PDB file of C-alpha atoms in Angstrom:
ATOM      1  CA  MET A 275       0.000   0.000   0.000  1.00  0.00           C
ATOM      2  CA  LEU A 276       2.746   2.411   0.979  1.00  0.00           C
ATOM      3  CA  THR A 277       4.708   1.667  -2.181  1.00  0.00           C
ATOM      4  CA  LYS A 278       1.654   2.309  -4.350  1.00  0.00           C
ATOM      5  CA  VAL A 279       1.064   5.680  -2.725  1.00  0.00           C
ATOM      6  CA  LEU A 280       4.714   6.682  -2.993  1.00  0.00           C
ATOM      7  CA  LEU A 281       4.895   5.526  -6.620  1.00  0.00           C
ATOM      8  CA  THR A 282       1.780   7.542  -7.469  1.00  0.00           C
ATOM      9  CA  PHE A 283       3.228  10.608  -5.749  1.00  0.00           C
ATOM     10  CA  LEU A 284       6.527  10.226  -7.634  1.00  0.00           C
ATOM     11  CA  ILE A 285       4.708   9.959 -10.982  1.00  0.00           C
ATOM     12  CA  ILE A 286       2.658  13.072 -10.258  1.00  0.00           C
ATOM     13  CA  ALA A 287       5.731  15.007  -9.135  1.00  0.00           C
ATOM     14  CA  GLY A 288       7.684  13.853 -12.199  1.00  0.00           C
ATOM     15  CA  ALA A 289       4.920  14.925 -14.562  1.00  0.00           C
ATOM     16  CA  TRP A 290       4.709  18.290 -12.825  1.00  0.00           C
ATOM     17  CA  PHE A 291       8.459  18.879 -13.153  1.00  0.00           C
ATOM     18  CA  LEU A 292       8.345  17.899 -16.839  1.00  0.00           C
ATOM     19  CA  LEU A 293       5.570  20.395 -17.456  1.00  0.00           C
ATOM     20  CA  MET A 294       7.518  23.094 -15.638  1.00  0.00           C
ATOM     21  CA  LYS A 295      10.636  22.285 -17.677  1.00  0.00           C
ATOM     22  CA  ARG A 296       8.647  22.484 -20.918  1.00  0.00           C
ATOM     23  CA  GLN A 297       7.341  25.938 -19.985  1.00  0.00           C
ATOM     24  CA  ARG A 298      10.878  27.197 -19.337  1.00  0.00           C
ATOM     25  CA  HIS A 299      12.038  26.296 -22.873  1.00  0.00           C
ATOM     26  CA  ILE A 300       9.289  28.314 -24.540  1.00  0.00           C
ATOM     27  CA  VAL A 301      10.701  31.731 -25.414  1.00  0.00           C
ATOM     28  CA  PRO A 302       8.170  34.545 -25.045  1.00  0.00           C
ATOM     29  CA  GLN A 303       7.378  36.383 -28.277  1.00  0.00           C
ATOM     30  CA  ALA A 304       6.914  39.779 -26.703  1.00  0.00           C
ATOM     31  CA  ALA A 305       8.562  41.479 -23.761  1.00  0.00           C
ATOM     32  CA  ASN A 306       5.241  42.287 -22.104  1.00  0.00           C
ATOM     33  CA  ILE A 307       4.526  38.556 -21.506  1.00  0.00           C
ATOM     34  CA  SER A 308       7.612  38.149 -19.313  1.00  0.00           C
ATOM     35  CA  THR A 309       6.838  41.284 -17.317  1.00  0.00           C
ATOM     36  CA  LYS A 310       3.251  40.124 -16.868  1.00  0.00           C
ATOM     37  CA  ARG A 311       4.441  36.828 -15.357  1.00  0.00           C
ATOM     38  CA  LEU A 312       6.698  38.629 -12.879  1.00  0.00           C
ATOM     39  CA  SER A 313       3.907  40.957 -11.847  1.00  0.00           C
ATOM     40  CA  GLU A 314       1.705  38.050 -10.696  1.00  0.00           C
ATOM     41  CA  PRO A 315       1.332  37.760  -6.921  1.00  0.00           C
ATOM     42  CA  LEU A 316       3.606  35.315  -5.141  1.00  0.00           C
ATOM     43  CA  TRP A 317       0.733  33.228  -3.837  1.00  0.00           C
ATOM     44  CA  ARG A 318      -0.478  32.560  -7.401  1.00  0.00           C
ATOM     45  CA  ARG A 319       2.975  31.576  -8.631  1.00  0.00           C
ATOM     46  CA  TYR A 320       3.624  29.130  -5.820  1.00  0.00           C
ATOM     47  CA  LEU A 321       0.094  27.845  -5.202  1.00  0.00           C
ATOM     48  CA  LEU A 322       0.551  24.636  -7.168  1.00  0.00           C
ATOM     49  CA  THR A 323       3.866  23.905  -5.470  1.00  0.00           C
ATOM     50  CA  GLY A 324       2.303  24.473  -2.064  1.00  0.00           C
ATOM     51  CA  VAL A 325      -0.601  22.186  -2.870  1.00  0.00           C
ATOM     52  CA  PHE A 326       1.770  19.395  -3.913  1.00  0.00           C
ATOM     53  CA  VAL A 327       3.913  19.815  -0.812  1.00  0.00           C
ATOM     54  CA  VAL A 328       0.897  19.724   1.510  1.00  0.00           C
ATOM     55  CA  LEU A 329      -0.554  16.724  -0.336  1.00  0.00           C
ATOM     56  CA  GLY A 330       2.755  14.879  -0.207  1.00  0.00           C
ATOM     57  CA  LEU A 331       3.253  15.545   3.493  1.00  0.00           C
ATOM     58  CA  SER A 332      -0.322  14.469   4.227  1.00  0.00           C
ATOM     59  CA  VAL A 333       0.054  11.189   2.352  1.00  0.00           C
ATOM     60  CA  LEU A 334       3.433  10.519   3.936  1.00  0.00           C
ATOM     61  CA  SER A 335       2.227  11.233   7.475  1.00  0.00           C
ATOM     62  CA  TYR A 336      -0.884   9.062   7.040  1.00  0.00           C
ATOM     63  CA  SER A 337       1.199   6.219   5.620  1.00  0.00           C
ATOM     64  CA  VAL A 338       3.648   6.357   8.519  1.00  0.00           C
ATOM     65  CA  TRP A 339       0.790   6.478  11.063  1.00  0.00           C
ATOM     66  CA  TYR A 340      -0.976   3.509   9.423  1.00  0.00           C
ATOM     67  CA  TRP A 341       2.230   1.439   9.261  1.00  0.00           C
ATOM     68  CA  ARG A 342       2.992   2.186  12.905  1.00  0.00           C
ATOM     69  CA  ASP A 343      -0.558   1.296  13.965  1.00  0.00           C
ATOM     70  CA  GLN A 344      -0.468  -2.029  12.091  1.00  0.00           C
ATOM     71  CA  HIS A 345       2.830  -2.954  13.763  1.00  0.00           C
ATOM     72  CA  THR A 346       1.587  -2.258  17.285  1.00  0.00           C
ATOM     73  CA  ILE A 347       1.944  -5.357  19.453  1.00  0.00           C
ATOM     74  CA  VAL A 348      -1.241  -6.392  21.259  1.00  0.00           C
ATOM     75  CA  THR A 349      -2.192  -9.318  23.488  1.00  0.00           C
ATOM     76  CA  VAL A 350      -5.010 -11.489  22.163  1.00  0.00           C
ATOM     77  CA  ARG A 351      -6.962 -13.750  24.520  1.00  0.00           C
ATOM     78  CA  ILE A 352      -8.999 -16.506  22.845  1.00  0.00           C
ATOM     79  CA  VAL A 353     -11.931 -17.778  24.909  1.00  0.00           C
ATOM     80  CA  SER A 354     -13.640 -20.939  23.693  1.00  0.00           C
ATOM     81  CA  PRO A 355     -17.148 -21.672  25.041  1.00  0.00           C
ATOM     82  CA  ASN A 356     -16.889 -25.436  24.380  1.00  0.00           C
ATOM     83  CA  ALA A 357     -13.563 -26.216  26.004  1.00  0.00           C
ATOM     84  CA  ASP A 358     -11.148 -24.884  28.551  1.00  0.00           C
ATOM     85  CA  ASN A 359      -8.590 -24.075  25.856  1.00  0.00           C
ATOM     86  CA  ASN A 360      -8.158 -20.437  26.673  1.00  0.00           C
ATOM     87  CA  GLY A 361      -4.985 -19.027  25.191  1.00  0.00           C
ATOM     88  CA  GLU A 362      -3.177 -15.745  25.334  1.00  0.00           C
ATOM     89  CA  TYR A 363      -0.900 -14.674  22.481  1.00  0.00           C
ATOM     90  CA  ARG A 364       1.166 -11.630  21.514  1.00  0.00           C
ATOM     91  CA  VAL A 365       0.330 -10.493  17.984  1.00  0.00           C
ATOM     92  CA  ARG A 366       0.829  -7.475  15.717  1.00  0.00           C
ATOM     93  CA  LYS A 367      -2.433  -5.662  14.916  1.00  0.00           C
ATOM     94  CA  GLY A 368      -1.958  -6.092  11.178  1.00  0.00           C
ATOM     95  CA  ASP A 369      -1.639  -9.877  11.511  1.00  0.00           C
ATOM     96  CA  ILE A 370      -5.179 -10.324  12.881  1.00  0.00           C
ATOM     97  CA  SER A 371      -7.841 -11.119  10.297  1.00  0.00           C
ATOM     98  CA  ASP A 372     -11.397 -12.519  10.389  1.00  0.00           C
ATOM     99  CA  SER A 373     -10.549 -16.158  11.006  1.00  0.00           C
ATOM    100  CA  LYS A 374      -6.823 -16.373  11.660  1.00  0.00           C
ATOM    101  CA  MET A 375      -3.828 -14.616  13.132  1.00  0.00           C
ATOM    102  CA  VAL A 376      -0.063 -14.969  13.194  1.00  0.00           C
ATOM    103  CA  THR A 377       1.780 -14.628  16.510  1.00  0.00           C
ATOM    104  CA  LEU A 378       5.151 -12.972  17.010  1.00  0.00           C
ATOM    105  CA  ASP A 379       6.680 -16.463  17.162  1.00  0.00           C
ATOM    106  CA  GLY A 380       5.348 -17.231  13.676  1.00  0.00           C
ATOM    107  CA  ILE A 381       2.553 -19.575  14.785  1.00  0.00           C
ATOM    108  CA  HIS A 382      -0.545 -19.465  12.556  1.00  0.00           C
ATOM    109  CA  ILE A 383      -3.741 -19.771  14.603  1.00  0.00           C
ATOM    110  CA  ARG A 384      -7.160 -20.301  13.074  1.00  0.00           C
ATOM    111  CA  PHE A 385     -10.232 -19.813  15.194  1.00  0.00           C
ATOM    112  CA  SER A 386     -13.892 -20.611  14.717  1.00  0.00           C
ATOM    113  CA  THR A 387     -16.839 -18.242  14.787  1.00  0.00           C
ATOM    114  CA  GLN A 388     -17.816 -19.536  18.235  1.00  0.00           C
ATOM    115  CA  GLU A 389     -14.589 -18.442  19.870  1.00  0.00           C
ATOM    116  CA  ARG A 390     -14.392 -14.995  21.342  1.00  0.00           C
ATOM    117  CA  LEU A 391     -11.354 -12.772  20.948  1.00  0.00           C
ATOM    118  CA  THR A 392     -10.310 -10.181  23.487  1.00  0.00           C
ATOM    119  CA  ILE A 393      -7.704  -7.725  22.256  1.00  0.00           C
ATOM    120  CA  ILE A 394      -5.676  -5.969  24.932  1.00  0.00           C
ATOM    121  CA  GLU A 395      -3.384  -3.160  23.829  1.00  0.00           C
ATOM    122  CA  THR A 396      -0.038  -3.164  25.605  1.00  0.00           C
ATOM    123  CA  ASP A 397       2.067  -0.023  25.813  1.00  0.00           C
TER     124      ASP A 397
END
């Protein structure tokens, strides 16, 4: 997921820089065009750059937050109503799915719909 977002951001940034480079090679026909461009307000000239920087920082910060949240270690307690096989395991949040989980030791555990999971966040 993170690589897809970063790849998309790099493609957008690359296309933007190519468009900016193409505009630099065009020689203005009249002198009044170049003076008109310099007379534009600063906020108009740098608006697109600011938007890309804010968008990039937002995507990067969300991606880092999501990755960190998925790698948080939690304690999972499995309570089975039919038997006394109650277990407690340490798992990363991202490794818990609907019907299975993978512990920190690499053990794959599948559980039924009758079992109840209790997730305890450890700091």
